[in-house]
PDB file of C-alpha atoms in Angstrom:
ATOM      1  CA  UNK A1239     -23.118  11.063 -37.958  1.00 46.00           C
ATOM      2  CA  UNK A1240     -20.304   9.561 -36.100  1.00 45.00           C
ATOM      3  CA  UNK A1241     -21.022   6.469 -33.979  1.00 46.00           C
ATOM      4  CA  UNK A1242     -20.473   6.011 -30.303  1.00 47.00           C
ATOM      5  CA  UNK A1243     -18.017   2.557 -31.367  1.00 48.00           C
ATOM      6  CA  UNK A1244     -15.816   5.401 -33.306  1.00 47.00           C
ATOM      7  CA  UNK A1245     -15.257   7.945 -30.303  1.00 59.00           C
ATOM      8  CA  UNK A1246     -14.673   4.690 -27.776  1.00 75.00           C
ATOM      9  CA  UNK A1247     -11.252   4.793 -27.008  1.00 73.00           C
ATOM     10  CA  UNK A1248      -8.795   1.946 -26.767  1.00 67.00           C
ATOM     11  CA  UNK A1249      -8.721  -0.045 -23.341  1.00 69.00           C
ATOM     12  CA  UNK A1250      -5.456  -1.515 -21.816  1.00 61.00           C
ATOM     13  CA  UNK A1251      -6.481  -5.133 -23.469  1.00 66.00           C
ATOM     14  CA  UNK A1252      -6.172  -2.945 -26.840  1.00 55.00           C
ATOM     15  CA  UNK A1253      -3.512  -1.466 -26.509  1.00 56.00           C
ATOM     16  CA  UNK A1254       0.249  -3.030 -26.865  1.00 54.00           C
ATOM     17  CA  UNK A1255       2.049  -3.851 -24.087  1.00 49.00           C
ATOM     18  CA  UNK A1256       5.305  -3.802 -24.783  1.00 52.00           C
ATOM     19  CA  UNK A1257       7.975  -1.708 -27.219  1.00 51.00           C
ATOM     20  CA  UNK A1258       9.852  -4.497 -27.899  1.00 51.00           C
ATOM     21  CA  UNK A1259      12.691  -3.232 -26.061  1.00 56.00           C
ATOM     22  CA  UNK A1260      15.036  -5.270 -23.126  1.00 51.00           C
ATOM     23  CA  UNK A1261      15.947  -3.946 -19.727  1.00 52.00           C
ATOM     24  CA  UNK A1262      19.219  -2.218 -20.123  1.00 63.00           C
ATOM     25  CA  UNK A1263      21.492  -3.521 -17.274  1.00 77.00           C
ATOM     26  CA  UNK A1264      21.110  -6.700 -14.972  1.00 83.00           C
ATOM     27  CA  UNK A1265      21.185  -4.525 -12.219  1.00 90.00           C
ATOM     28  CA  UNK A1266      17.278  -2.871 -12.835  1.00 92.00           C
ATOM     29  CA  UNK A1267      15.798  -6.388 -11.682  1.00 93.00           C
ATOM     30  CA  UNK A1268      16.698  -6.568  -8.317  1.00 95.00           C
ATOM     31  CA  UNK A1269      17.039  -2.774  -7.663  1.00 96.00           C
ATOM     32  CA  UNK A1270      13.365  -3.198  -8.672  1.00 96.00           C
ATOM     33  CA  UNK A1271      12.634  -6.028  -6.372  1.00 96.00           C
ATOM     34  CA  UNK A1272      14.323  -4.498  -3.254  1.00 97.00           C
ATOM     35  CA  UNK A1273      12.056  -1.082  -3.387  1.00 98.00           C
ATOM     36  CA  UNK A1274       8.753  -2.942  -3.698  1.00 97.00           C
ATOM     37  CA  UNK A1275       9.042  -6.078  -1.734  1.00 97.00           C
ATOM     38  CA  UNK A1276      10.255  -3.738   0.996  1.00 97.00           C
ATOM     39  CA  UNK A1277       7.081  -0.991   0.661  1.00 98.00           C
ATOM     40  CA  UNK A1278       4.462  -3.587   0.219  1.00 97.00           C
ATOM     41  CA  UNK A1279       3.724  -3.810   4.584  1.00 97.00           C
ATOM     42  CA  UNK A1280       3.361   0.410   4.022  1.00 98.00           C
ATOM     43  CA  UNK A1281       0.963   0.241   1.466  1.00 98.00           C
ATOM     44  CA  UNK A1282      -0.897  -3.070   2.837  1.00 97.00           C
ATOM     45  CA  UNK A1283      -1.542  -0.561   6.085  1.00 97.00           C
ATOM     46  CA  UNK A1284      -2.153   2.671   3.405  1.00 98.00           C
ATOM     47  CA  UNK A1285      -4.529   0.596   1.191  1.00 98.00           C
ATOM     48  CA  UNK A1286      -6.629  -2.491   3.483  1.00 97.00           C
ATOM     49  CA  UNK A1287      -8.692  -2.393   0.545  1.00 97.00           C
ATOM     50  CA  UNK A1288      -5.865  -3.801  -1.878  1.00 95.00           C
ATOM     51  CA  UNK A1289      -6.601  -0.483  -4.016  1.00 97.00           C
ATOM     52  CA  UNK A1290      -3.039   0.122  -5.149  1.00 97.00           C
ATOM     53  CA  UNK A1291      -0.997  -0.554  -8.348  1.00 96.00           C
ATOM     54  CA  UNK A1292       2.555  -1.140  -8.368  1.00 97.00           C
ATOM     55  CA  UNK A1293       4.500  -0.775 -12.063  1.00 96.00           C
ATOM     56  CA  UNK A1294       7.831  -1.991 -12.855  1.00 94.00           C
ATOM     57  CA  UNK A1295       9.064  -1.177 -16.251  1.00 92.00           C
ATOM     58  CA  UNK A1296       5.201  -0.818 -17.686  1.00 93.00           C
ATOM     59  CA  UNK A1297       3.552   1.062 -20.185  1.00 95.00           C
ATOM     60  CA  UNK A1298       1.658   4.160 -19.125  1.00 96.00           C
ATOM     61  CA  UNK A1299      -0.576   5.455 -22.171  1.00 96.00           C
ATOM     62  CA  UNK A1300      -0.972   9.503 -21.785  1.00 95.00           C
ATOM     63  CA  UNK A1301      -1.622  10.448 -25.031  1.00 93.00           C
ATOM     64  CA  UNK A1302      -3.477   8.462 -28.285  1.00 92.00           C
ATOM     65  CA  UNK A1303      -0.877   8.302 -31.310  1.00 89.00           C
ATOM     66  CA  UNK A1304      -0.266   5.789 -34.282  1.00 87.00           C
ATOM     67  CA  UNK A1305       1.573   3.913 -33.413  1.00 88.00           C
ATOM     68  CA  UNK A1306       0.368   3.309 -30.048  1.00 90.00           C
ATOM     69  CA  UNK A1307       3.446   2.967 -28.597  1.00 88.00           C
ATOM     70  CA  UNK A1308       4.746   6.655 -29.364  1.00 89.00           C
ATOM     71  CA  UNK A1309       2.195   8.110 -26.417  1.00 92.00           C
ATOM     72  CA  UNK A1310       3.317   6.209 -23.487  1.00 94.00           C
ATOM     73  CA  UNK A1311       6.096   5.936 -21.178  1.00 95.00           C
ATOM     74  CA  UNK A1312       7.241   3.077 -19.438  1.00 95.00           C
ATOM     75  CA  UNK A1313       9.140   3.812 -15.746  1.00 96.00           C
ATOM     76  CA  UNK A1314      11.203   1.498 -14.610  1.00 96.00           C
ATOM     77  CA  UNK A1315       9.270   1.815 -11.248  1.00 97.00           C
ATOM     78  CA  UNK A1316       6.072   3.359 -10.408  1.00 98.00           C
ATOM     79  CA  UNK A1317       3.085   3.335  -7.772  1.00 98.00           C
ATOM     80  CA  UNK A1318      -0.777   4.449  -7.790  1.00 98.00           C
ATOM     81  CA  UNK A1319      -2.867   4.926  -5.413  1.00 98.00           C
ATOM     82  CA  UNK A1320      -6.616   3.966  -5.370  1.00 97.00           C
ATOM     83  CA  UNK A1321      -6.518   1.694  -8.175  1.00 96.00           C
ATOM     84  CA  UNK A1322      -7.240  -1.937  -8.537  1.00 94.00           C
ATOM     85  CA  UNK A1323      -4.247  -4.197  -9.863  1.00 92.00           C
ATOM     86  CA  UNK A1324      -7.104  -6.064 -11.993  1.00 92.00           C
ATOM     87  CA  UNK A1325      -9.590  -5.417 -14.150  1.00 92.00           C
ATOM     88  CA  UNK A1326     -12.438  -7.653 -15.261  1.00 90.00           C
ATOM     89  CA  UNK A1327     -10.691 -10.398 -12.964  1.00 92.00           C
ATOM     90  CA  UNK A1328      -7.373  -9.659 -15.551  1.00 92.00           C
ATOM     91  CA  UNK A1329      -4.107  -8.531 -14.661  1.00 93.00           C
ATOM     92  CA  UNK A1330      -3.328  -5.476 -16.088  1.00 92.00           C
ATOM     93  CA  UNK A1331      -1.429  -5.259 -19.367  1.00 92.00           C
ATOM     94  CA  UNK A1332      -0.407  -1.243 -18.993  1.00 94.00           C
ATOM     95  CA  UNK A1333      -2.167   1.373 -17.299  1.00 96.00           C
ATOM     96  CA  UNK A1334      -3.842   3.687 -19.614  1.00 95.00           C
ATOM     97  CA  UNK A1335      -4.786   7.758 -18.064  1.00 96.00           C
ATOM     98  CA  UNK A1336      -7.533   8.540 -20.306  1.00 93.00           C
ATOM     99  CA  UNK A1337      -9.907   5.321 -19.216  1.00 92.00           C
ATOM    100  CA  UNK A1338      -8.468   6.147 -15.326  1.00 92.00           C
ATOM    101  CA  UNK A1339      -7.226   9.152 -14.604  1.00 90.00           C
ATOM    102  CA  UNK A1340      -5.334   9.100 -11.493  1.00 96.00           C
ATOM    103  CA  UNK A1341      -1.871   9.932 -11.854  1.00 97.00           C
ATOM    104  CA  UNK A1342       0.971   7.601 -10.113  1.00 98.00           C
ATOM    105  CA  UNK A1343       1.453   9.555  -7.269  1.00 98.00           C
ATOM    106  CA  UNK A1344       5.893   8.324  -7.832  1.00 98.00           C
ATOM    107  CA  UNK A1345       7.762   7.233 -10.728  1.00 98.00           C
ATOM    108  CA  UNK A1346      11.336   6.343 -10.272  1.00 98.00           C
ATOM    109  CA  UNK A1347      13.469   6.090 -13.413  1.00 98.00           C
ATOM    110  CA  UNK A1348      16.711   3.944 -13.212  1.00 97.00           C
ATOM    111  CA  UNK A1349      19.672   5.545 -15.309  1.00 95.00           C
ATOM    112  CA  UNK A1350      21.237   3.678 -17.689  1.00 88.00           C
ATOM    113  CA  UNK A1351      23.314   5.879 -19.605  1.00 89.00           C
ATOM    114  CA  UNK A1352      24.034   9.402 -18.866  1.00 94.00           C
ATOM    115  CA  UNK A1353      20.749  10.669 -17.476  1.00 95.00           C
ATOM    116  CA  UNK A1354      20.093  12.629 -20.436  1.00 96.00           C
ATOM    117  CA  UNK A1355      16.779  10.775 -22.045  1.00 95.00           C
ATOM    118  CA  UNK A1356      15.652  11.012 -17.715  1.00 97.00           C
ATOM    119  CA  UNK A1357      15.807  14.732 -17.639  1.00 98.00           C
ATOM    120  CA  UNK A1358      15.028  15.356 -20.784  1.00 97.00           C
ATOM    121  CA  UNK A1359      12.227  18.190 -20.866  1.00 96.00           C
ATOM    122  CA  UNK A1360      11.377  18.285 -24.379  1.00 96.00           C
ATOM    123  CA  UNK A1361       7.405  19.479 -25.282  1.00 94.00           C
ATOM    124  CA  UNK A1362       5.562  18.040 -28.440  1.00 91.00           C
ATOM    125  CA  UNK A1363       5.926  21.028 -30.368  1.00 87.00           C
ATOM    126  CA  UNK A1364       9.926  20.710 -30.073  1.00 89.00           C
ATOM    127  CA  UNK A1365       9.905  17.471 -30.699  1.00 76.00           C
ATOM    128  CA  UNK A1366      11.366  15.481 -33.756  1.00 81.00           C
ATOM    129  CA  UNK A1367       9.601  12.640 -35.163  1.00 76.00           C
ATOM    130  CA  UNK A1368       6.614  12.810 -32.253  1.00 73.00           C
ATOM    131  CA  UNK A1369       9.182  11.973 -29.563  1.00 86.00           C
ATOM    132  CA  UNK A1370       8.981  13.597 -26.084  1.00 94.00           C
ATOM    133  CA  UNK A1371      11.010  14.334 -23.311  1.00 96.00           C
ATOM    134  CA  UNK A1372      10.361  11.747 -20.543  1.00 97.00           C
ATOM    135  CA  UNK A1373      10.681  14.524 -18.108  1.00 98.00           C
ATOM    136  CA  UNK A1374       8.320  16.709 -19.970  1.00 98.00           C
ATOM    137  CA  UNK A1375       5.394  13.733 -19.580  1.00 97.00           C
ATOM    138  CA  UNK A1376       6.052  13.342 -16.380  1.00 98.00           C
ATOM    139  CA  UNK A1377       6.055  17.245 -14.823  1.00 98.00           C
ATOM    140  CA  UNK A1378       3.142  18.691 -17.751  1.00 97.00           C
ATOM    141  CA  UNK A1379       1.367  14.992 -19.326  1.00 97.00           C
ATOM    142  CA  UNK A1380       0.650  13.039 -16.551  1.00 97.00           C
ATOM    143  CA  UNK A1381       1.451  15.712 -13.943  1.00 98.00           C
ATOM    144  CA  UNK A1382       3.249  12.661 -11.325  1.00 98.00           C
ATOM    145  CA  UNK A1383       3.686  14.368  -7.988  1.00 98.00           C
ATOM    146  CA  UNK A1384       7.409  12.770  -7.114  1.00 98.00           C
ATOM    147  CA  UNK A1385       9.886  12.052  -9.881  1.00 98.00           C
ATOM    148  CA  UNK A1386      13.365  10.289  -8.939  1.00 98.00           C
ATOM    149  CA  UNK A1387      15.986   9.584 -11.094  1.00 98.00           C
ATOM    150  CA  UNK A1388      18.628   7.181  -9.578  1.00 98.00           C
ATOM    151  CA  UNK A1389      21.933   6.700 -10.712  1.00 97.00           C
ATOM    152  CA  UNK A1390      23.241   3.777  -9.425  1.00 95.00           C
ATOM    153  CA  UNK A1391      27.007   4.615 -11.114  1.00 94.00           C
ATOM    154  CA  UNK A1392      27.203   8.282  -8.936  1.00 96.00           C
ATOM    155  CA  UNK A1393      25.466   6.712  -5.932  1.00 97.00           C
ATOM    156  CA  UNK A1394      22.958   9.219  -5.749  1.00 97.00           C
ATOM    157  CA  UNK A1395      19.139   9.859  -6.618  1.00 98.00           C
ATOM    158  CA  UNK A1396      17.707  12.913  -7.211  1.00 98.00           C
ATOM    159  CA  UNK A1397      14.315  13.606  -6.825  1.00 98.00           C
ATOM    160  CA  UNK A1398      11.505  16.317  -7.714  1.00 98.00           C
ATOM    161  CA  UNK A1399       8.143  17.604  -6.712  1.00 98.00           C
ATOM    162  CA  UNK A1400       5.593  18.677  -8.096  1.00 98.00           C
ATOM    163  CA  UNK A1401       4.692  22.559  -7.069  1.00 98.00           C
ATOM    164  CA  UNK A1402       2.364  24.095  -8.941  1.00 94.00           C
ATOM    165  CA  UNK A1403       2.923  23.446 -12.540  1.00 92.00           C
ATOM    166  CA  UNK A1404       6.467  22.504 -12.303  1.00 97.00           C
ATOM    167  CA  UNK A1405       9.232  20.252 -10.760  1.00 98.00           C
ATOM    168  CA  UNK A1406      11.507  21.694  -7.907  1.00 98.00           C
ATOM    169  CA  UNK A1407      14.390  19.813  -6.950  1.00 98.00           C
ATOM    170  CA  UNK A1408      14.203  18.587  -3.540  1.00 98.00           C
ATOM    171  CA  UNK A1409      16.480  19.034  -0.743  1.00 98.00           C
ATOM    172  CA  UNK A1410      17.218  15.703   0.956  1.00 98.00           C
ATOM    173  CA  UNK A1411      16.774  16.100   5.506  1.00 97.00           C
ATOM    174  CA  UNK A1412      19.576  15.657   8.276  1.00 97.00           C
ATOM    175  CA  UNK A1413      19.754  11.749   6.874  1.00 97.00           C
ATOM    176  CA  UNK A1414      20.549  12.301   3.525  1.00 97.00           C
ATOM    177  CA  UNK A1415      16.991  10.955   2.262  1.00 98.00           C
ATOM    178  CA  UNK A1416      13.978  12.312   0.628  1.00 98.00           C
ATOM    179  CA  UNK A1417      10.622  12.591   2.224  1.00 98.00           C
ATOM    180  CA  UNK A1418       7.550  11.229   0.613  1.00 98.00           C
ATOM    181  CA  UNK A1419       5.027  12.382   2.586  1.00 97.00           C
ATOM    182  CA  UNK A1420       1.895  11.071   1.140  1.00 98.00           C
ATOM    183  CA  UNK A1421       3.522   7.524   1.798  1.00 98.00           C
ATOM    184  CA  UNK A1422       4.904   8.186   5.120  1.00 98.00           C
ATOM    185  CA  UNK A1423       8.771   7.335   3.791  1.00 98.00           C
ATOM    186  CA  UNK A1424      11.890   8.582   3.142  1.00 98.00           C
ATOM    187  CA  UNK A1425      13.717   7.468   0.089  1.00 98.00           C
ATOM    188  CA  UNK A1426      17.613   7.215  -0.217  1.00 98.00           C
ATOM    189  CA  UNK A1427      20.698   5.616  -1.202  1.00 98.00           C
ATOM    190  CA  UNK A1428      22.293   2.347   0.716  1.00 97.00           C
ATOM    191  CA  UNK A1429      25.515   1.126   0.466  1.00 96.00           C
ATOM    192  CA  UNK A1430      25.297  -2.779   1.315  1.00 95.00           C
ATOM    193  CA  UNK A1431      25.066  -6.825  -0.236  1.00 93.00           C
ATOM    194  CA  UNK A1432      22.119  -7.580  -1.999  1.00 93.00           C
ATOM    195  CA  UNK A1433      21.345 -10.369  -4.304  1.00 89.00           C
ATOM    196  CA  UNK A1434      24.665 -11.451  -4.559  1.00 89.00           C
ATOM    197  CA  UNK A1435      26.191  -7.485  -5.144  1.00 92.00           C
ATOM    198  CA  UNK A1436      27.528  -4.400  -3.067  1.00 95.00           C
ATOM    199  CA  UNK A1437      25.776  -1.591  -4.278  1.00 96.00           C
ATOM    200  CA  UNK A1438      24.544   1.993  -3.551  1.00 97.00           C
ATOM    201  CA  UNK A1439      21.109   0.530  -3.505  1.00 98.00           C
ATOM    202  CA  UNK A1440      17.690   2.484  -3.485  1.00 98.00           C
ATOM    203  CA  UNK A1441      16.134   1.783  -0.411  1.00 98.00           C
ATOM    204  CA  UNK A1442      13.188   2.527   1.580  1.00 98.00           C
ATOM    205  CA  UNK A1443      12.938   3.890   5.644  1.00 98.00           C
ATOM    206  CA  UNK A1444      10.457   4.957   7.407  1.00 97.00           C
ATOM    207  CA  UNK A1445       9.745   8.569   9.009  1.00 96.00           C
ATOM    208  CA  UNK A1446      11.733   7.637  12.207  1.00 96.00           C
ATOM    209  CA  UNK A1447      14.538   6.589   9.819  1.00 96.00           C
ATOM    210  CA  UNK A1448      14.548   2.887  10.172  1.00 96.00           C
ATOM    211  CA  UNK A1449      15.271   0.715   6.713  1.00 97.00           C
ATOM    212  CA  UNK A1450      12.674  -0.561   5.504  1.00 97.00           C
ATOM    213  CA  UNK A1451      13.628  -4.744   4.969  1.00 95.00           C
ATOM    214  CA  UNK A1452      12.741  -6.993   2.229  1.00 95.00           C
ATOM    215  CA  UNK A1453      10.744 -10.271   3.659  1.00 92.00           C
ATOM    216  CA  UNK A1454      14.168 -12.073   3.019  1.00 91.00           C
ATOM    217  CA  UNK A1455      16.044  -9.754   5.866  1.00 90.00           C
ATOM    218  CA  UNK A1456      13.133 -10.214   7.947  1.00 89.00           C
ATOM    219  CA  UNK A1457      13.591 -13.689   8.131  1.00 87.00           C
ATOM    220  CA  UNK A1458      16.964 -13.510   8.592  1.00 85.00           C
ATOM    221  CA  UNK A1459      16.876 -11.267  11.639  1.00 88.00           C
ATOM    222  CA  UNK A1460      13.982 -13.559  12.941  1.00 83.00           C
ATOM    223  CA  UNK A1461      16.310 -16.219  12.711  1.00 81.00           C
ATOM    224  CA  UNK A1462      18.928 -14.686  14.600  1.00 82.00           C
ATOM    225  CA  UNK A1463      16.889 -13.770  17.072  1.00 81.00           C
ATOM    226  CA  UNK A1464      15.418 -17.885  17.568  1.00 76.00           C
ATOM    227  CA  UNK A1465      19.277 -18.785  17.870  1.00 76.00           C
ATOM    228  CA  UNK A1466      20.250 -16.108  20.341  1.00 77.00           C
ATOM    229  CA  UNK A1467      17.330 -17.394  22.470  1.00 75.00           C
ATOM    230  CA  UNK A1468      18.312 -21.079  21.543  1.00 70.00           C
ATOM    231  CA  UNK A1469      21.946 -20.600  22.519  1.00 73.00           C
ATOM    232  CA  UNK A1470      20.634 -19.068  25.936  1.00 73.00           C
ATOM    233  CA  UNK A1471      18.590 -21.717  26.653  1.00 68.00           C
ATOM    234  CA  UNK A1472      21.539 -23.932  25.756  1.00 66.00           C
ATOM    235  CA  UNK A1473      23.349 -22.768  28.695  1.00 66.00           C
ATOM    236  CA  UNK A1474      20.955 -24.055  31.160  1.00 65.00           C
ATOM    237  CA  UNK A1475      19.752 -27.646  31.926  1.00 54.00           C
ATOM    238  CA  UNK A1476      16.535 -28.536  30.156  1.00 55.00           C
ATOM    239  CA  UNK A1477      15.297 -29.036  33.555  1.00 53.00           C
ATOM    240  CA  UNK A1478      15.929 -24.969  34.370  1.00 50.00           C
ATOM    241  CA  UNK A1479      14.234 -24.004  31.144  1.00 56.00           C
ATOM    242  CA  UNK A1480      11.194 -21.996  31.767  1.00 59.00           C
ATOM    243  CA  UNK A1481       9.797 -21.865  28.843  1.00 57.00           C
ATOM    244  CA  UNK A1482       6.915 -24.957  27.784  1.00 60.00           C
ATOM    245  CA  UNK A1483       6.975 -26.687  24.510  1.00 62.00           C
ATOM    246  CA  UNK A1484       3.805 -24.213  23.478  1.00 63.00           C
ATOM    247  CA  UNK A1485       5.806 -21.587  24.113  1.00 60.00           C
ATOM    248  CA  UNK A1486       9.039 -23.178  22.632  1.00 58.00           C
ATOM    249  CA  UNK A1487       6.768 -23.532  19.163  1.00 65.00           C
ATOM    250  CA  UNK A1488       5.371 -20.416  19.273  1.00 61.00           C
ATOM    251  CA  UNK A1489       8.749 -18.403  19.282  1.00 60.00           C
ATOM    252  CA  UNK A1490       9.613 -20.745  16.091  1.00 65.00           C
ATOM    253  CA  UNK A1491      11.519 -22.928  18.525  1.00 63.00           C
ATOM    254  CA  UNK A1492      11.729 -26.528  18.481  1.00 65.00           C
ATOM    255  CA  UNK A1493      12.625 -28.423  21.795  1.00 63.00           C
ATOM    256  CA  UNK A1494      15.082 -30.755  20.441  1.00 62.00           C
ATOM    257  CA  UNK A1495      17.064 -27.568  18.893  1.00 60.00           C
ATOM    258  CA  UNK A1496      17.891 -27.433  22.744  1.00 58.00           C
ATOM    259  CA  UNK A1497      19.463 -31.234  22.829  1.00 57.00           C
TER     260      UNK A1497
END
């Protein structure tokens, strides 16, 4: 008779949590930073629980193989909904389907070489040596609702969604971005300076079409805006100025700025 301990399947703390492998270009770091530093005020409003996992080059396990590491796949960026980020008071070490279930509801893969391995839609029974298309886990394994695949090198990002049992390719609006409804974004290319480069950067807006900033370019406008209202005040005497010290401080304003 087998025992339960034998049918008990292997947890996230059992599980490795890395292939051994390095990120592929200096340029996945901060592309990563920008998109989720940037979303986390949308999904602090979606989620005022906390409930909500954010991945960035991490293992997913979808499948149980020896080795461990031949049924997972690890996005370069990825979000779920619903989820806590700990378990057991421990940050995660990969997310693993069959103790969870819920599927990210986006994974964003960042292309590195020709976009073949990204859009590669190989099934297990095609496969050589156990090895899958990533595309394949994506659209039948883990079934993720939005898939993108950015290519930083064309400037572009394509993305799918998930219709049925498939992936359709999806038709970007008036804007040139791609809706993501459940979030209440659009997602789309950005030609601008970021951490120290000029890129076609993946970037965030909302529904109205406003970029979505990182907490570093909201500080910077907020700072602009202190020393537009500091070089107004400027032009008048301090005797003239309306404004109290309380109300100086509370715009981030200091009264001697005005000496």
């Amino acid at each position: 008779m087998t025992s339960l301990s034998a049918l008990t399947l292997p947890d996230h703390t059992q599980l490795p949590d890395s292939d051994g492998t390095f990120v592929k270009n200096w340029q996945e770091h901060p592309q990563s930073i920008v998109i989720t530093d940037s979303i986390k005020p949308v999904l602090e409003q979606l989620h005022p629980d906390g409930q909500y996992c954010i991945g960035q080059d991490s293992g997913i396990y979808w499948r149980l193989t020896d080795p461990p590491e031949k049924g997972t796949e690890a996005p370069d960026w990825f979000y779920i909904p619903n989820v806590p980020l700990t378990l057991d008071g421990k940050m995660r070490r990969s997310y693993v389907l069959w103790k969870e279930y819920v599927a990210p509801l986006i994974v964003i893969e960042f292309v590195s070489g020709d976009g073949s391995e990204e859009r590669n839609n190989t099934p297990p029974s095609q496969g050589e040596g156990g090895n899958v298309g990533k595309f394949w886990v994506y659209e039948q394994a883990i079934r993720v609702p939005y898939y993108g695949i950015y290519e930083v090198a064309k400037a572009q990002v394509e993305m799918y969604r998930l219709v049925d049992i498939t992936y359709q390719l999806m038709q970007p609006n008036e804007r040139g971005h791609y809706s993501i409804a459940p979030m209440g974004v659009e997602l789309g290319i950005w030609q601008g300076f970021y951490q120290n480069a000029e890129l076609p950067w993946l970037r965030w807006w909302d529904a109205q079409g406003n970029l979505l900033l990182t907490g570093e370019e909201r500080a910077v406008i907020e700072r602009q805006k202190r020393e537009r209202i500091v070089e107004k005040l400027r032009r008048r005497s301090p005797s003239k100025t309306s404004l109290s010290a309380e109300q100086l401080n509370a715009l981030g304003i200091e009264p001697e700025m005005l000496d």
